[in-house]
CSV table of C-alpha atoms and ligand atoms in Angstrom, one decimal:
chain,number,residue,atom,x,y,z
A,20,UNK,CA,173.7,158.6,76.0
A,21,UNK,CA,170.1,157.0,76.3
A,22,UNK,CA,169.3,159.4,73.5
A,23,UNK,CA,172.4,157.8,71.0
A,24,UNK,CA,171.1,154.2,71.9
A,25,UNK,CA,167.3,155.1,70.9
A,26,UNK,CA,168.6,156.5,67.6
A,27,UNK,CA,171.3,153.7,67.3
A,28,UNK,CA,169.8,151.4,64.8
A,29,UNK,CA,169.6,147.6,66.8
A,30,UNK,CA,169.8,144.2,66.3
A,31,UNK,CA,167.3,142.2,68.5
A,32,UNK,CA,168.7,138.2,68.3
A,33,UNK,CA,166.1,137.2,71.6
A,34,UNK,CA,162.5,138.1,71.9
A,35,UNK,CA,159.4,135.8,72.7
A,36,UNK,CA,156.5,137.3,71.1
A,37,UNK,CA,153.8,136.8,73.6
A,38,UNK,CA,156.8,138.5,76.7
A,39,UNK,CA,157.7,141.3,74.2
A,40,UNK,CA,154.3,143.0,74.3
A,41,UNK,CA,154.2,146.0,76.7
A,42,UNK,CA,151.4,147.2,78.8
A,43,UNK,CA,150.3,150.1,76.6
A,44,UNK,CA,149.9,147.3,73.7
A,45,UNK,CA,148.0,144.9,76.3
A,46,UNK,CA,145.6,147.5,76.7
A,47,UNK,CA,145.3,148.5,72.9
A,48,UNK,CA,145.2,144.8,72.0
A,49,UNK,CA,142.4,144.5,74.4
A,50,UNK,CA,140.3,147.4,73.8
A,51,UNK,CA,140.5,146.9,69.8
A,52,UNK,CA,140.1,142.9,69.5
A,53,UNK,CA,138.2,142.2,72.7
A,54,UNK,CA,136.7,145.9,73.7
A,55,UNK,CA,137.8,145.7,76.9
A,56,UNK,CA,139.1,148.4,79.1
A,57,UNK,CA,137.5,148.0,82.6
A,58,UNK,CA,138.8,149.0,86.0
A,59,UNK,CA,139.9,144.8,86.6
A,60,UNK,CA,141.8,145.3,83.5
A,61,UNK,CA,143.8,148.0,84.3
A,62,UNK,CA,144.8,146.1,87.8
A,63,UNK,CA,146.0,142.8,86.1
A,64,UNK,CA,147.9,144.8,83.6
A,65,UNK,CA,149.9,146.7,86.2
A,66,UNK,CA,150.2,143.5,87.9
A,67,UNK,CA,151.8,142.1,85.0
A,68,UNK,CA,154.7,144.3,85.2
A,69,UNK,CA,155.2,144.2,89.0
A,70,UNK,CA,158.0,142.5,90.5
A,71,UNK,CA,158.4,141.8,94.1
A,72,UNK,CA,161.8,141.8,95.3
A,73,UNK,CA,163.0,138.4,95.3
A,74,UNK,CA,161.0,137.2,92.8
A,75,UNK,CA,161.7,133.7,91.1
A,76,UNK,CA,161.6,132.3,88.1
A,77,UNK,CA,158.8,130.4,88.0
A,78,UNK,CA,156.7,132.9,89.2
A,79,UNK,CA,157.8,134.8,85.7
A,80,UNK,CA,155.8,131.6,83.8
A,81,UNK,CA,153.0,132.5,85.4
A,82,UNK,CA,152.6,135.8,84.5
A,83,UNK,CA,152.7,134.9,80.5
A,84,UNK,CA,148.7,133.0,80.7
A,85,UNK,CA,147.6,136.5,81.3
A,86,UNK,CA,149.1,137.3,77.5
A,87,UNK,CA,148.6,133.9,76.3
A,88,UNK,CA,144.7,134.3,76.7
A,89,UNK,CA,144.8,137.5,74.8
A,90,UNK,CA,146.7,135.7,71.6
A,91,UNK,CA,144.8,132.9,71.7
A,92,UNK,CA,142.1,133.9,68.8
A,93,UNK,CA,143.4,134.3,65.1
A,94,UNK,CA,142.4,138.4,65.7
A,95,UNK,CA,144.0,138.3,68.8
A,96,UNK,CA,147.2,137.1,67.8
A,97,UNK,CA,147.5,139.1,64.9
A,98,UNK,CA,147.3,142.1,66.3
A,99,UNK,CA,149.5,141.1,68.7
A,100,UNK,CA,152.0,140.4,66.1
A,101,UNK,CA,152.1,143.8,64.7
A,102,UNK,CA,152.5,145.6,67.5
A,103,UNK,CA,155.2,143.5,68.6
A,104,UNK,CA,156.8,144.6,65.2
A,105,UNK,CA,155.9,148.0,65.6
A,106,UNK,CA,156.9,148.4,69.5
A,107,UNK,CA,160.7,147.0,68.1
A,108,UNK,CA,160.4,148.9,65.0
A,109,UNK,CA,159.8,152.2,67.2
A,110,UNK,CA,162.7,151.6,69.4
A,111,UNK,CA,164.6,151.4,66.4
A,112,UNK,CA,165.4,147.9,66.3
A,113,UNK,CA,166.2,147.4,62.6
A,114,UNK,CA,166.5,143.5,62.9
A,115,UNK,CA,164.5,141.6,65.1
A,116,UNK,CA,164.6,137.2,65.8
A,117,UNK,CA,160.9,136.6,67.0
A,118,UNK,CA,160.4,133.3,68.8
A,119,UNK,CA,157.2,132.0,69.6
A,120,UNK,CA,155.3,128.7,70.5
A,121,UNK,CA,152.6,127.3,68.5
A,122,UNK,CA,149.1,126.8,70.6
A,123,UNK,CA,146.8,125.1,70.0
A,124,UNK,CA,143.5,125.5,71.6
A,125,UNK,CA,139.6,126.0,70.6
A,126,UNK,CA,140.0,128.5,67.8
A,127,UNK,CA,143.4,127.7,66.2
A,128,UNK,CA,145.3,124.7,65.7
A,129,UNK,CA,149.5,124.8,65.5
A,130,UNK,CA,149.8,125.1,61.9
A,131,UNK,CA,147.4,128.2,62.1
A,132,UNK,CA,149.4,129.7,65.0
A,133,UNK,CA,152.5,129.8,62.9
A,134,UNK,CA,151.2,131.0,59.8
A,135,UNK,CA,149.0,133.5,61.3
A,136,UNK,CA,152.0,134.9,62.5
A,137,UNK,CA,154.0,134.6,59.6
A,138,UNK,CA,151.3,136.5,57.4
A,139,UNK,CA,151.8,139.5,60.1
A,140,UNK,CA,155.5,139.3,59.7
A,141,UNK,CA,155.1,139.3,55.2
A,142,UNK,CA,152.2,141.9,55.5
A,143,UNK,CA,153.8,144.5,57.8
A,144,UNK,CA,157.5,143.8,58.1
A,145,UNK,CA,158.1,146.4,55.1
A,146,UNK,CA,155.6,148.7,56.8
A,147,UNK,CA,157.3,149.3,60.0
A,148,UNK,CA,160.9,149.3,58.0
A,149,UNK,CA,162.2,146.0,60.1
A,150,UNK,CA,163.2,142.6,59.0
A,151,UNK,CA,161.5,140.3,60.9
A,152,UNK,CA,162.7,136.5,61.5
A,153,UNK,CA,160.9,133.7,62.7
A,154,UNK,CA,162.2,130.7,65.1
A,155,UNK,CA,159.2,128.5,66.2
A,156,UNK,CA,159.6,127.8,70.0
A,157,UNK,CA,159.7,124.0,72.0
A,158,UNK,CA,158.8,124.5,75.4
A,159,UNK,CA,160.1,122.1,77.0
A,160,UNK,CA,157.9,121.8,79.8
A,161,UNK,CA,155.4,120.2,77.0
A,162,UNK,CA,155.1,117.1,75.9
A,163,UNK,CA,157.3,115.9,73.2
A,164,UNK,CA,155.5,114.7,71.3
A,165,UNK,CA,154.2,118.9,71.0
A,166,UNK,CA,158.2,119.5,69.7
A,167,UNK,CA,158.1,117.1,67.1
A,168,UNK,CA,155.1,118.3,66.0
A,169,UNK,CA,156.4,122.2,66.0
A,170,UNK,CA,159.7,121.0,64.4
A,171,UNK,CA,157.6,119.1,61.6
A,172,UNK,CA,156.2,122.6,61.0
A,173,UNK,CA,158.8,124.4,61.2
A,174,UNK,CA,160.6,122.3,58.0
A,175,UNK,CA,157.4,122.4,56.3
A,176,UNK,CA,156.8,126.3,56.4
A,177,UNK,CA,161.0,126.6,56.4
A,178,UNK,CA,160.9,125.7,52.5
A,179,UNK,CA,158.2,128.0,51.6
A,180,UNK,CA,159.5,130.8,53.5
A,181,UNK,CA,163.3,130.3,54.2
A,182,UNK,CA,163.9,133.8,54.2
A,183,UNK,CA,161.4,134.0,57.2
A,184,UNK,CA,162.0,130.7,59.5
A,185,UNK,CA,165.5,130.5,60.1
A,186,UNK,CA,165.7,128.6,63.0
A,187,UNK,CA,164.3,126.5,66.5
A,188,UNK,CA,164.5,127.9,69.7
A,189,UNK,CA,164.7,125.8,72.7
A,190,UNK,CA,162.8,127.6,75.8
A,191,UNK,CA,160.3,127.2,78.6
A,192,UNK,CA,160.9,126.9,82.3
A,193,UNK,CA,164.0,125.6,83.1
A,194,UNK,CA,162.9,123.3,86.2
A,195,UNK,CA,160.7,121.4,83.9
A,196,UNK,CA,161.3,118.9,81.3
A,197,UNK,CA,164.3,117.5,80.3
A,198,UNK,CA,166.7,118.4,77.7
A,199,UNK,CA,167.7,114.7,77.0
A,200,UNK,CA,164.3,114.1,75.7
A,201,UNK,CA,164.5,116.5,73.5
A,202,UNK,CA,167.9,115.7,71.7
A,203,UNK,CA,166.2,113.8,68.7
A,204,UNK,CA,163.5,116.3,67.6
A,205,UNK,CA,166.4,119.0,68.3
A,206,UNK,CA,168.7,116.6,66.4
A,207,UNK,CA,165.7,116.3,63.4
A,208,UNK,CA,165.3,120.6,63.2
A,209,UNK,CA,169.4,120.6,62.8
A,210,UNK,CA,169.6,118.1,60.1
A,211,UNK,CA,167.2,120.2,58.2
A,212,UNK,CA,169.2,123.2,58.2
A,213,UNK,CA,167.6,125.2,60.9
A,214,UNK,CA,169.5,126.9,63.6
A,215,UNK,CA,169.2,125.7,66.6
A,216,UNK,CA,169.3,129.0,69.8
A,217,UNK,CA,169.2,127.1,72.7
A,218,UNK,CA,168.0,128.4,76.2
A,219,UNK,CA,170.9,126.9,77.9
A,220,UNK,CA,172.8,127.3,81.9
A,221,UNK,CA,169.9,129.8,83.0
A,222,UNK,CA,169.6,127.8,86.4
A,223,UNK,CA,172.1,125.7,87.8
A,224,UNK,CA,172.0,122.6,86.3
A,225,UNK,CA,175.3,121.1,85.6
A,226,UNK,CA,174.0,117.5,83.8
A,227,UNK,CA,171.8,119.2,81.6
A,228,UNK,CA,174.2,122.0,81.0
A,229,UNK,CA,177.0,119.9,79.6
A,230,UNK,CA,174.3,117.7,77.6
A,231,UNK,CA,173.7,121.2,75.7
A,232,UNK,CA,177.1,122.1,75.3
A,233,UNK,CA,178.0,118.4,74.0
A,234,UNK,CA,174.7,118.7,71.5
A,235,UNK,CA,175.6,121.6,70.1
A,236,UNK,CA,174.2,125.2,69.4
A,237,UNK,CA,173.9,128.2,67.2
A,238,UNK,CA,173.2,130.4,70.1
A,239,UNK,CA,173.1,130.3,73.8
A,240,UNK,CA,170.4,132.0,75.6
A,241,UNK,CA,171.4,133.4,79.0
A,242,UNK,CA,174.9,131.0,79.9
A,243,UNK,CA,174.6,132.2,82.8
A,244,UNK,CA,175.7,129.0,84.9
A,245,UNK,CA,178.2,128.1,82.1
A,246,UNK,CA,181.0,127.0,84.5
A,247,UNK,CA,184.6,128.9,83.5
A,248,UNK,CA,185.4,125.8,81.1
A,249,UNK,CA,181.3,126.2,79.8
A,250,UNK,CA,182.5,129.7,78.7
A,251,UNK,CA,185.5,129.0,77.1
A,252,UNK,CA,183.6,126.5,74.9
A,253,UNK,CA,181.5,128.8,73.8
A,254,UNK,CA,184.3,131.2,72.9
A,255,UNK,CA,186.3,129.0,71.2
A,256,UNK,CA,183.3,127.6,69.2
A,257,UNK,CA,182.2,131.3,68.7
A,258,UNK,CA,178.6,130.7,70.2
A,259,UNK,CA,177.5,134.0,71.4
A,260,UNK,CA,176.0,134.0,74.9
A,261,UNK,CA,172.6,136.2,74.6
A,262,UNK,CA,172.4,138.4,77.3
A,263,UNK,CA,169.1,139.7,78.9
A,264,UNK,CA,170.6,142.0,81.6
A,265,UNK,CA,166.6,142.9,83.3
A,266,UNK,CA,165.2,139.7,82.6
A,267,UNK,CA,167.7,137.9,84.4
A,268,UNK,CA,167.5,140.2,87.4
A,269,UNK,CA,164.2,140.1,87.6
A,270,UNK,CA,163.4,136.6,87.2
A,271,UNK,CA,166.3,136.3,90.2
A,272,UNK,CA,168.6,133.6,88.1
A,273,UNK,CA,171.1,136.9,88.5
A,274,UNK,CA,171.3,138.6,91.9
A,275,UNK,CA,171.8,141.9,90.5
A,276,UNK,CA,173.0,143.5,87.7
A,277,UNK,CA,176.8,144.1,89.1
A,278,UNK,CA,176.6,140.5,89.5
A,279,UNK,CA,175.7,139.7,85.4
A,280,UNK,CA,178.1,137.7,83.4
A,281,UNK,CA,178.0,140.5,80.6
A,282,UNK,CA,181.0,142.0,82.5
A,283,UNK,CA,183.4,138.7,82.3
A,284,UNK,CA,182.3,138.1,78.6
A,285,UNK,CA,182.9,141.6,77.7
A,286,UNK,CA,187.0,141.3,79.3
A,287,UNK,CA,187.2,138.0,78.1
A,288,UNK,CA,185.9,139.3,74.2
A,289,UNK,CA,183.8,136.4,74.3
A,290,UNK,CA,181.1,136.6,71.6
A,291,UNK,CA,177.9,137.9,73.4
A,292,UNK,CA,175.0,139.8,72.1
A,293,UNK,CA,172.4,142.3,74.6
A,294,UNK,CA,168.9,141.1,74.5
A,295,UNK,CA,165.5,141.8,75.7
A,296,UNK,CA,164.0,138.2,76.7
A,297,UNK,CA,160.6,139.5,77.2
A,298,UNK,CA,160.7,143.3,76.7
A,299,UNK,CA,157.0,143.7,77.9
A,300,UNK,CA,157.0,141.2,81.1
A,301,UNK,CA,160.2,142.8,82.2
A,302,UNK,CA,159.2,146.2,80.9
A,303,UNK,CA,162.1,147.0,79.1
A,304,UNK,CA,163.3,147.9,75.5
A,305,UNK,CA,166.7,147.1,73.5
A,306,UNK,CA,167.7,150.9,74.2
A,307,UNK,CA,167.3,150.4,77.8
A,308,UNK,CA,169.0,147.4,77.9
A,309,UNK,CA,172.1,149.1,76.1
A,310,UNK,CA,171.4,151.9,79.2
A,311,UNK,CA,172.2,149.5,81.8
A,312,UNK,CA,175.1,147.9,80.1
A,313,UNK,CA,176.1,151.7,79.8
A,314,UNK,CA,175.6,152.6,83.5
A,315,UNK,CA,176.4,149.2,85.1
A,316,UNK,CA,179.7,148.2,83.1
A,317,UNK,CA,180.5,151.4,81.8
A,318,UNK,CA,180.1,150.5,78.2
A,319,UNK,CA,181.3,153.6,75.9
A,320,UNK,CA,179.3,154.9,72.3
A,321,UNK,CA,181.3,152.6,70.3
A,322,UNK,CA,181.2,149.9,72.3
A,323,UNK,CA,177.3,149.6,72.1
A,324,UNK,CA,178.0,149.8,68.3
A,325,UNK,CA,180.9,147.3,68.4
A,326,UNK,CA,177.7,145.1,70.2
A,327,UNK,CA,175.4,146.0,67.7
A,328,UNK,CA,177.6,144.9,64.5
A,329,UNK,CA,178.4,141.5,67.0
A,330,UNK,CA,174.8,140.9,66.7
A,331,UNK,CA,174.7,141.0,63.1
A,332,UNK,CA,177.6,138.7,62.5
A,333,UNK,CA,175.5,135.9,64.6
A,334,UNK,CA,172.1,136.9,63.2
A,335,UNK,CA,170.7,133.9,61.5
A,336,UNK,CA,170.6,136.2,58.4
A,337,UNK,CA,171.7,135.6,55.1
A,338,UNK,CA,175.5,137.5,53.8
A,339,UNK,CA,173.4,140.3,51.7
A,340,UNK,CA,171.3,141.1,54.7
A,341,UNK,CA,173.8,141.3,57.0
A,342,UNK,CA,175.6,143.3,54.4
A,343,UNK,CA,173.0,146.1,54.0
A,344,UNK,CA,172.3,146.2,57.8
A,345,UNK,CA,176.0,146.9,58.7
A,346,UNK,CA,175.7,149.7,56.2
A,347,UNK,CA,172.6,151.1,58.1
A,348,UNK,CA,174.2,150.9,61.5
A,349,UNK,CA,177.8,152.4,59.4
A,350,UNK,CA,175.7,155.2,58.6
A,351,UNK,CA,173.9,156.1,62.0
A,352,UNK,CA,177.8,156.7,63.5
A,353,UNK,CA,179.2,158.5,60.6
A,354,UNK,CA,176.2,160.4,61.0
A,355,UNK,CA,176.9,161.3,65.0
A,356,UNK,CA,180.7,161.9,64.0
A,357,UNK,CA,180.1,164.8,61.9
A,358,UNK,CA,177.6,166.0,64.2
A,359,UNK,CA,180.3,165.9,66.7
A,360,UNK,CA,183.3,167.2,64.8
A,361,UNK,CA,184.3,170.9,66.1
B,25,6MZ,C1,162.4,134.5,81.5
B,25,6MZ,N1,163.2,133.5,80.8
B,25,6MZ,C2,162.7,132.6,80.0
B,25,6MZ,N2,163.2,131.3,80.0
B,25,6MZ,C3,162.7,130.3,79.3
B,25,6MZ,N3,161.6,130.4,78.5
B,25,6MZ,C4,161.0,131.6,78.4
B,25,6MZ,C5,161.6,132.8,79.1
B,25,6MZ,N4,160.8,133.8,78.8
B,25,6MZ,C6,159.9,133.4,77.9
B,25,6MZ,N5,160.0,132.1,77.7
B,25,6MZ,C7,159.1,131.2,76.9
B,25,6MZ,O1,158.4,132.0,76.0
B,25,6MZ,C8,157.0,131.9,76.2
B,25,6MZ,C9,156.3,133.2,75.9
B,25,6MZ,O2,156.4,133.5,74.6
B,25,6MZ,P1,155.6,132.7,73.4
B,25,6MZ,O3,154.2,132.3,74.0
B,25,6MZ,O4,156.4,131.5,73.1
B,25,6MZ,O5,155.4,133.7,72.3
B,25,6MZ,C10,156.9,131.4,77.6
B,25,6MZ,O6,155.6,130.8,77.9
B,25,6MZ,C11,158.1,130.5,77.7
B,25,6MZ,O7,157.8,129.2,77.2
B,26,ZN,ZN1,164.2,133.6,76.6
């Protein structure tokens, strides 16, 4: 099985850039950019990864400075970028949504953090054999003054590269900020065109959780305190809930993975799609995640593939390229049904 969903060609609709870098990629990051590979090194990466039983949420915020101050030169960042691309592109992830949140700080400002990483994504997408998307981040434990600055840029680099910056996604921790605030600059990305995926229901948070719901979304990241009428919204509005099964076990919001919504959405046929969060902060990968669905629900071949072309319908891709990635994942299984014909 984990064999099929490493070959299986993937769809990856929820990945932070600065979370999806794994520890071997830390350490190559650091040893090319920054030539470091010393013993302290070493502890803090395997720190990184390390989860006491438990854990919460916030304690998961903490653990991205460590990243943060490795992408915070122009090099750094770069590199970074590409092997992000290259970790997805290797786990065969043919599709994959980045999200990120612009910086600024000593050696870049916003504008540069976006098209830094927007170069990466037009110089190497071809070379890893990926299409790479781009949704500029609000972290809404910012100012928002910060949003409305990312959302300005956002438009602006939107027109010159619509085929790259799709949409806005709405993320930080959850026990900070409020969404309220945010409804205007959200409102301002929207009218523009840009889809909005919206971190929304990963605590419990009732208020806040129905001022999402009434504002609207393309996408809903986690849902997983949508009450039962919360989920039938978003099943009757066909808003996919996007499902990170280790992140959410790991950050405790789920108490384990029995316990994950995935199961009611996947009785109910309520659109969902499987997601990584933050591959290399929860040391995972797509194919692992499609594991544990396997194992913990009992998921069969085709319905990881059923999955995978439900993540292309709610890609924020255009018809031609959802088109020709259907064909690519159409292939892959004819391909294992002749292998497995008597
Ligand atoms: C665990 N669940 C989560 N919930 C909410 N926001 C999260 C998140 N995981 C990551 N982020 C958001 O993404 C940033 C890291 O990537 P970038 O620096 O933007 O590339 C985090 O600092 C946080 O704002
Ligand atoms: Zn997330």
């Amino acid at each position: 099985m984990l064999q099929f969903l490493r070959s299986l060609p993937k769809i990856e609709l929820h990945a932070h850039l600065n979370g999806s870098l794994n520890i071997d990629s830390i350490r190559e990051l650091a040893a090319k950019v920054y030539g470091v590979q010393t013993k302290e090194f070493s502890t803090l990466c395997e720190r990184f990864i390390k989860f006491e039983k438990g854990a919460k949420l916030d304690e998961c915020f903490e653990k991205f400075g460590f990243v943060h101050e490795l992408t915070s030169t122009k090099e750094g960042l770069e590199y970074a970028t590409e092997l992000v691309i290259r970790d997805f592109a290797k786990d065969n992830v043919i599709y994959v949504e980045l999200r990120t949140t612009p910086k600024a700080n000593a050696n870049m400002s916003r504008r540069s953090y976006l098209e830094t990483v927007l170069g990466v994504i037009k110089k190497k997408s071809d070379l890893y054999k990926i299409k790479v998307k781009l949704l500029p981040s609000i972290n809404r434990a910012e100012p928002v003054s910060v949003a409305e600055e990312t959302v300005a840029l956002a438009v602006e680099l939107a027109a010159i590269e619509p085929e790259i910056i799709v949409g806005i996604d709405f993320s930080g921790n959850p026990n900070q900020g409020k969404f309220k605030d945010f409804i205007p600059v959200l409102s301002k990305a929207r009218n523009h065109g840009l889809k909005l995926a919206i971190h929304c229901a990963e605590v419990d948070n009732q208020v806040e959780i129905r001022e999402m719901i009434r504002f609207g979304m393309s996408r809903c990241g986690h849902g997983t305190y949508l009450s039962d009428s919360g989920f039938e919204h978003m099943k009757e509005e066909n808003i996919p809930i996007e499902c990170c099964l280790t992140s959410n076990v790991k950050s405790g919001t789920v108490t384990n993975i029995g316990a994950h919504h995935l199961k009611q959405l996947m009785t109910t046929c309520a659109p969902k799609v499987l997601c990584t969060d933050d591959s290399g902060v929860f040391d995972t990968t797509l194919s692992n995640e499609f594991f544990l669905a396997t194992e913990s629900f009992g998921l069969t071949k085709s319905q990881c593939i059923a999955l995978t072309m439900e993540a292309v319908e709610h890609a924020f891709a255009t018809r031609e390229e959802k088109m020709m990635l259907k064909m690519q994942i159409y292939k892959y299984t004819r391909l294992q049904n002749k292998q497995n014909e008597p």
